PDB file of C-alpha atoms in Angstrom:
ATOM      1  CA  ASN A   1      60.797 120.214  80.700  1.00  0.00           C
ATOM      2  CA  ALA A   2      62.252 116.901  82.087  1.00  0.00           C
ATOM      3  CA  GLY A   3      62.323 117.423  85.568  1.00  0.00           C
ATOM      4  CA  SER A   4      65.478 116.814  87.938  1.00  0.00           C
ATOM      5  CA  LEU A   5      66.850 113.671  89.570  1.00  0.00           C
ATOM      6  CA  LYS A   6      68.547 113.699  93.337  1.00  0.00           C
ATOM      7  CA  THR A   7      70.531 110.563  93.916  1.00  0.00           C
ATOM      8  CA  ARG A   8      72.859 109.536  96.610  1.00  0.00           C
ATOM      9  CA  GLY A   9      74.248 106.399  98.058  1.00  0.00           C
ATOM     10  CA  PHE A  10      77.649 104.233  98.403  1.00  0.00           C
ATOM     11  CA  GLU A  11      79.120 101.362  97.069  1.00  0.00           C
ATOM     12  CA  VAL A  12      81.573  99.055  99.409  1.00  0.00           C
ATOM     13  CA  GLU A  13      83.508  95.962  97.823  1.00  0.00           C
ATOM     14  CA  PHE A  14      85.583  93.681  99.508  1.00  0.00           C
ATOM     15  CA  THR A  15      88.043  90.444  98.933  1.00  0.00           C
ATOM     16  CA  ALA A  16      88.710  88.048 101.624  1.00  0.00           C
ATOM     17  CA  LEU A  17      91.118  85.116 101.813  1.00  0.00           C
ATOM     18  CA  PRO A  18      90.069  83.309 105.016  1.00  0.00           C
ATOM     19  CA  THR A  19      92.146  80.288 104.351  1.00  0.00           C
ATOM     20  CA  ASP A  20      94.523  78.686 101.702  1.00  0.00           C
ATOM     21  CA  GLY A  21      92.830  78.482  98.088  1.00  0.00           C
ATOM     22  CA  LEU A  22      89.636  79.940  99.356  1.00  0.00           C
ATOM     23  CA  THR A  23      88.719  83.746  98.392  1.00  0.00           C
ATOM     24  CA  LEU A  24      85.474  85.549  99.300  1.00  0.00           C
ATOM     25  CA  SER A  25      84.493  88.512  97.355  1.00  0.00           C
ATOM     26  CA  GLY A  26      81.796  90.756  96.645  1.00  0.00           C
ATOM     27  CA  GLY A  27      79.972  94.066  96.851  1.00  0.00           C
ATOM     28  CA  THR A  28      77.057  96.328  97.738  1.00  0.00           C
ATOM     29  CA  THR A  29      76.028  99.256  96.863  1.00  0.00           C
ATOM     30  CA  TYR A  30      73.035 101.936  97.929  1.00  0.00           C
ATOM     31  CA  ASN A  31      71.314 103.809  95.243  1.00  0.00           C
ATOM     32  CA  ASP A  32      68.688 106.359  96.735  1.00  0.00           C
ATOM     33  CA  THR A  33      67.042 108.162  93.848  1.00  0.00           C
ATOM     34  CA  GLU A  34      64.042 109.897  93.852  1.00  0.00           C
ATOM     35  CA  TYR A  35      62.550 112.070  90.919  1.00  0.00           C
ATOM     36  CA  ARG A  36      62.486 115.839  91.775  1.00  0.00           C
ATOM     37  CA  ASP A  37      59.801 118.309  90.152  1.00  0.00           C
ATOM     38  CA  LEU A  38      58.242 116.262  87.645  1.00  0.00           C
ATOM     39  CA  PRO A  39      54.655 116.450  86.900  1.00  0.00           C
ATOM     40  CA  GLY A  40      53.004 115.660  83.409  1.00  0.00           C
ATOM     41  CA  ILE A  41      53.592 111.808  83.584  1.00  0.00           C
ATOM     42  CA  PRO A  42      50.812 109.620  82.041  1.00  0.00           C
ATOM     43  CA  CYS A  43      49.065 107.820  84.658  1.00  0.00           C
ATOM     44  CA  TYR A  44      48.637 104.350  84.908  1.00  0.00           C
ATOM     45  CA  TYR A  45      45.597 101.928  84.706  1.00  0.00           C
ATOM     46  CA  GLY A  46      43.374 102.195  87.697  1.00  0.00           C
ATOM     47  CA  GLN A  47      45.218 104.844  89.337  1.00  0.00           C
ATOM     48  CA  PRO A  48      43.807 106.495  92.213  1.00  0.00           C
ATOM     49  CA  THR A  49      42.163 110.250  91.018  1.00  0.00           C
ATOM     50  CA  GLY A  50      42.244 113.778  92.482  1.00  0.00           C
ATOM     51  CA  THR A  51      43.056 117.362  91.833  1.00  0.00           C
ATOM     52  CA  SER A  52      46.443 117.870  93.147  1.00  0.00           C
ATOM     53  CA  GLY A  53      49.278 116.227  94.872  1.00  0.00           C
ATOM     54  CA  THR A  54      51.362 113.679  93.532  1.00  0.00           C
ATOM     55  CA  ASN A  55      51.032 110.398  92.432  1.00  0.00           C
ATOM     56  CA  VAL A  56      47.277 110.842  92.002  1.00  0.00           C
ATOM     57  CA  CYS A  57      45.612 110.837  88.380  1.00  0.00           C
ATOM     58  CA  LEU A  58      44.380 114.616  87.605  1.00  0.00           C
ATOM     59  CA  PRO A  59      41.751 115.538  85.666  1.00  0.00           C
ATOM     60  CA  ASN A  60      44.046 116.021  82.616  1.00  0.00           C
ATOM     61  CA  GLY A  61      45.315 112.278  82.670  1.00  0.00           C
ATOM     62  CA  THR A  62      48.714 113.117  84.578  1.00  0.00           C
ATOM     63  CA  THR A  63      50.283 112.602  87.554  1.00  0.00           C
ATOM     64  CA  ASP A  64      53.133 114.011  89.221  1.00  0.00           C
ATOM     65  CA  VAL A  65      55.813 111.600  90.133  1.00  0.00           C
ATOM     66  CA  SER A  66      58.113 113.961  92.467  1.00  0.00           C
ATOM     67  CA  GLY A  67      59.534 111.994  94.950  1.00  0.00           C
ATOM     68  CA  ASN A  68      59.135 108.713  93.281  1.00  0.00           C
ATOM     69  CA  GLN A  69      62.036 105.862  93.112  1.00  0.00           C
ATOM     70  CA  LEU A  70      64.036 106.187  89.888  1.00  0.00           C
ATOM     71  CA  PHE A  71      62.749 103.897  87.064  1.00  0.00           C
ATOM     72  CA  ASN A  72      64.893 100.715  87.016  1.00  0.00           C
ATOM     73  CA  ALA A  73      66.780 101.306  89.891  1.00  0.00           C
ATOM     74  CA  PRO A  74      66.537  99.254  92.883  1.00  0.00           C
ATOM     75  CA  ARG A  75      67.702 100.959  96.413  1.00  0.00           C
ATOM     76  CA  TRP A  76      70.028  98.077  97.296  1.00  0.00           C
ATOM     77  CA  THR A  77      72.128  95.408  95.118  1.00  0.00           C
ATOM     78  CA  THR A  78      74.557  92.588  96.867  1.00  0.00           C
ATOM     79  CA  SER A  79      76.809  90.503  95.117  1.00  0.00           C
ATOM     80  CA  VAL A  80      78.552  87.951  96.766  1.00  0.00           C
ATOM     81  CA  THR A  81      81.061  85.135  95.354  1.00  0.00           C
ATOM     82  CA  ALA A  82      83.154  82.114  97.010  1.00  0.00           C
ATOM     83  CA  ARG A  83      85.786  80.570  95.301  1.00  0.00           C
ATOM     84  CA  TYR A  84      88.094  77.526  96.343  1.00  0.00           C
ATOM     85  CA  GLU A  85      90.774  76.233  94.336  1.00  0.00           C
ATOM     86  CA  ARG A  86      93.479  73.860  95.114  1.00  0.00           C
ATOM     87  CA  PRO A  87      95.574  71.870  92.567  1.00  0.00           C
ATOM     88  CA  VAL A  88      94.711  68.489  91.169  1.00  0.00           C
ATOM     89  CA  SER A  89      97.638  67.580  89.373  1.00  0.00           C
ATOM     90  CA  GLN A  90     101.067  69.515  88.018  1.00  0.00           C
ATOM     91  CA  ARG A  91      98.931  70.869  84.919  1.00  0.00           C
ATOM     92  CA  TRP A  92      95.720  71.259  86.421  1.00  0.00           C
ATOM     93  CA  THR A  93      94.323  73.566  89.182  1.00  0.00           C
ATOM     94  CA  GLY A  94      90.660  72.933  90.300  1.00  0.00           C
ATOM     95  CA  PHE A  95      87.938  74.832  91.609  1.00  0.00           C
ATOM     96  CA  VAL A  96      84.499  74.976  93.020  1.00  0.00           C
ATOM     97  CA  GLN A  97      82.336  78.625  93.054  1.00  0.00           C
ATOM     98  CA  GLY A  98      79.014  79.959  94.200  1.00  0.00           C
ATOM     99  CA  ASP A  99      78.056  83.242  93.779  1.00  0.00           C
ATOM    100  CA  VAL A 100      74.619  85.093  94.706  1.00  0.00           C
ATOM    101  CA  TYR A 101      73.423  88.156  93.284  1.00  0.00           C
ATOM    102  CA  HIS A 102      70.765  90.047  95.012  1.00  0.00           C
ATOM    103  CA  ARG A 103      68.439  93.153  94.270  1.00  0.00           C
ATOM    104  CA  SER A 104      65.804  95.067  96.417  1.00  0.00           C
ATOM    105  CA  SER A 105      62.680  96.033  94.943  1.00  0.00           C
ATOM    106  CA  PHE A 106      62.085  98.072  91.880  1.00  0.00           C
ATOM    107  CA  TYR A 107      59.638  99.396  89.255  1.00  0.00           C
ATOM    108  CA  PHE A 108      59.115  99.405  85.713  1.00  0.00           C
ATOM    109  CA  SER A 109      57.331 102.842  85.936  1.00  0.00           C
ATOM    110  CA  GLN A 110      58.251 106.243  86.821  1.00  0.00           C
ATOM    111  CA  THR A 111      54.540 106.342  88.784  1.00  0.00           C
ATOM    112  CA  GLN A 112      55.343 103.544  90.855  1.00  0.00           C
ATOM    113  CA  ASP A 113      52.800 101.483  89.171  1.00  0.00           C
ATOM    114  CA  PRO A 114      51.948  98.278  91.172  1.00  0.00           C
ATOM    115  CA  ASN A 115      51.555  96.062  88.179  1.00  0.00           C
ATOM    116  CA  ALA A 116      55.234  97.093  87.177  1.00  0.00           C
ATOM    117  CA  ARG A 117      56.778  96.215  90.600  1.00  0.00           C
ATOM    118  CA  VAL A 118      59.647  93.549  90.489  1.00  0.00           C
ATOM    119  CA  GLY A 119      59.684  92.165  94.314  1.00  0.00           C
ATOM    120  CA  ALA A 120      63.325  91.597  95.572  1.00  0.00           C
ATOM    121  CA  ASN A 121      65.107  88.762  94.829  1.00  0.00           C
ATOM    122  CA  ALA A 122      68.448  86.841  94.496  1.00  0.00           C
ATOM    123  CA  ILE A 123      69.933  85.033  91.349  1.00  0.00           C
ATOM    124  CA  VAL A 124      72.473  81.727  92.588  1.00  0.00           C
ATOM    125  CA  GLY A 125      74.907  80.430  90.420  1.00  0.00           C
ATOM    126  CA  LEU A 126      77.050  77.262  90.851  1.00  0.00           C
ATOM    127  CA  ALA A 127      80.367  76.252  89.209  1.00  0.00           C
ATOM    128  CA  ALA A 128      82.875  73.838  88.932  1.00  0.00           C
ATOM    129  CA  GLY A 129      86.062  72.893  86.723  1.00  0.00           C
ATOM    130  CA  VAL A 130      89.688  72.994  86.208  1.00  0.00           C
ATOM    131  CA  HIS A 131      92.236  75.244  84.730  1.00  0.00           C
ATOM    132  CA  THR A 132      96.147  75.744  83.435  1.00  0.00           C
ATOM    133  CA  PRO A 133      98.298  77.043  86.471  1.00  0.00           C
ATOM    134  CA  ASP A 134      98.927  80.237  83.871  1.00  0.00           C
ATOM    135  CA  ASP A 135      95.206  80.045  83.072  1.00  0.00           C
ATOM    136  CA  ARG A 136      95.684  80.307  79.557  1.00  0.00           C
ATOM    137  CA  LEU A 137      92.939  77.001  79.161  1.00  0.00           C
ATOM    138  CA  SER A 138      89.746  76.331  81.573  1.00  0.00           C
ATOM    139  CA  ILE A 139      87.186  73.805  81.717  1.00  0.00           C
ATOM    140  CA  THR A 140      84.067  74.894  83.549  1.00  0.00           C
ATOM    141  CA  ALA A 141      80.686  73.327  84.240  1.00  0.00           C
ATOM    142  CA  PHE A 142      77.874  75.527  85.398  1.00  0.00           C
ATOM    143  CA  VAL A 143      74.780  76.118  86.319  1.00  0.00           C
ATOM    144  CA  ARG A 144      73.602  79.938  86.546  1.00  0.00           C
ATOM    145  CA  ASN A 145      69.946  80.891  88.316  1.00  0.00           C
ATOM    146  CA  LEU A 146      69.935  77.788  90.176  1.00  0.00           C
ATOM    147  CA  PHE A 147      66.659  77.905  91.469  1.00  0.00           C
ATOM    148  CA  ASP A 148      65.053  79.094  88.076  1.00  0.00           C
ATOM    149  CA  LYS A 149      64.056  82.298  89.352  1.00  0.00           C
ATOM    150  CA  ARG A 150      61.760  84.335  86.807  1.00  0.00           C
ATOM    151  CA  VAL A 151      62.938  87.691  87.047  1.00  0.00           C
ATOM    152  CA  PRO A 152      61.624  89.937  83.794  1.00  0.00           C
ATOM    153  CA  GLY A 153      63.820  91.809  82.151  1.00  0.00           C
ATOM    154  CA  PHE A 154      61.243  94.940  81.823  1.00  0.00           C
ATOM    155  CA  ILE A 155      57.152  95.274  82.384  1.00  0.00           C
ATOM    156  CA  LEU A 156      55.444  97.686  80.048  1.00  0.00           C
ATOM    157  CA  PRO A 157      51.829  98.465  79.897  1.00  0.00           C
ATOM    158  CA  ASP A 158      49.874  97.588  76.271  1.00  0.00           C
ATOM    159  CA  PRO A 159      49.609 100.915  74.653  1.00  0.00           C
ATOM    160  CA  VAL A 160      46.620  99.672  72.691  1.00  0.00           C
ATOM    161  CA  ALA A 161      44.428  98.036  76.017  1.00  0.00           C
ATOM    162  CA  GLY A 162      41.993 100.880  75.446  1.00  0.00           C
ATOM    163  CA  ALA A 163      41.244  98.687  71.595  1.00  0.00           C
ATOM    164  CA  TYR A 164      40.449  95.540  72.859  1.00  0.00           C
ATOM    165  CA  VAL A 165      36.980  94.749  74.000  1.00  0.00           C
ATOM    166  CA  GLY A 166      35.901  91.866  76.301  1.00  0.00           C
ATOM    167  CA  PRO A 167      32.936  90.039  76.225  1.00  0.00           C
ATOM    168  CA  THR A 168      31.540  92.279  79.200  1.00  0.00           C
ATOM    169  CA  GLY A 169      31.802  94.964  76.601  1.00  0.00           C
ATOM    170  CA  GLN A 170      34.502  96.894  78.332  1.00  0.00           C
ATOM    171  CA  THR A 171      37.995  97.704  77.278  1.00  0.00           C
ATOM    172  CA  ASP A 172      40.690  95.985  78.503  1.00  0.00           C
ATOM    173  CA  ALA A 173      42.312  99.610  79.675  1.00  0.00           C
ATOM    174  CA  ALA A 174      38.916  99.791  81.624  1.00  0.00           C
ATOM    175  CA  LEU A 175      39.447  96.578  83.358  1.00  0.00           C
ATOM    176  CA  GLY A 176      43.167  97.549  84.519  1.00  0.00           C
ATOM    177  CA  GLY A 177      45.192  97.009  81.190  1.00  0.00           C
ATOM    178  CA  ASN A 178      47.314  94.527  80.258  1.00  0.00           C
ATOM    179  CA  TYR A 179      51.108  94.168  80.556  1.00  0.00           C
ATOM    180  CA  TRP A 180      53.638  92.978  78.556  1.00  0.00           C
ATOM    181  CA  HIS A 181      56.637  91.184  80.295  1.00  0.00           C
ATOM    182  CA  SER A 182      59.729  90.240  78.865  1.00  0.00           C
ATOM    183  CA  MET A 183      62.151  87.396  80.253  1.00  0.00           C
ATOM    184  CA  GLY A 184      65.425  87.259  79.049  1.00  0.00           C
ATOM    185  CA  PRO A 185      68.120  84.384  79.141  1.00  0.00           C
ATOM    186  CA  ASN A 186      69.113  85.148  82.923  1.00  0.00           C
ATOM    187  CA  SER A 187      65.384  84.453  84.107  1.00  0.00           C
ATOM    188  CA  TYR A 188      66.150  80.976  83.266  1.00  0.00           C
ATOM    189  CA  ARG A 189      67.841  78.349  84.846  1.00  0.00           C
ATOM    190  CA  MET A 190      71.039  77.324  82.300  1.00  0.00           C
ATOM    191  CA  ILE A 191      73.013  74.373  82.603  1.00  0.00           C
ATOM    192  CA  GLY A 192      76.273  74.219  80.316  1.00  0.00           C
ATOM    193  CA  LEU A 193      79.990  73.720  79.821  1.00  0.00           C
ATOM    194  CA  SER A 194      82.266  76.216  78.876  1.00  0.00           C
ATOM    195  CA  VAL A 195      85.846  75.773  77.538  1.00  0.00           C
ATOM    196  CA  ASN A 196      87.959  79.007  77.222  1.00  0.00           C
ATOM    197  CA  PHE A 197      91.582  79.457  75.739  1.00  0.00           C
ATOM    198  CA  ARG A 198      93.827  82.034  75.389  1.00  0.00           C
ATOM    199  CA  SER A 199      97.091  81.814  73.366  1.00  0.00           C
TER     200      SER A 199
END
């Protein structure tokens, strides 16, 4: 009774050394997913109604999501890292690094609720530091999420929105519902210093 899922795609990874000390690496994943034969999913607040078909709210309060993109599954993800290293003394090698992680849009919803959609986004990071030639000790200053991009970790419709009654006398559910958002550590700019040692 859980329906089925169709998925297809590909993944490409690369590493390049265009000049002495410079390393470029990254990858791209294409993931085309869709639900197959999956009716009976509860409608989202304000979903267009109908008597048949997919992505319409049926009289019983459910919808058929067949053909929709999988929950929390962007079609495209791409990451690219550029790192440059060079010795700065006999005991230390210095480095600078930049990285970008990009995702296409996706939904935190089987029903493709527009209020649970996350648009395409890119997260940029920078780092600089030194390490010993044997990599036993490294000191790194870093900035993660350089542009302070807010990307939620999840979006969830408020399950009790029907219990809240506003000044108009209507419930929040009747007015479109409430949504809970969670922002994790990666949703904020982080500046720090790390020291790594291995014996």
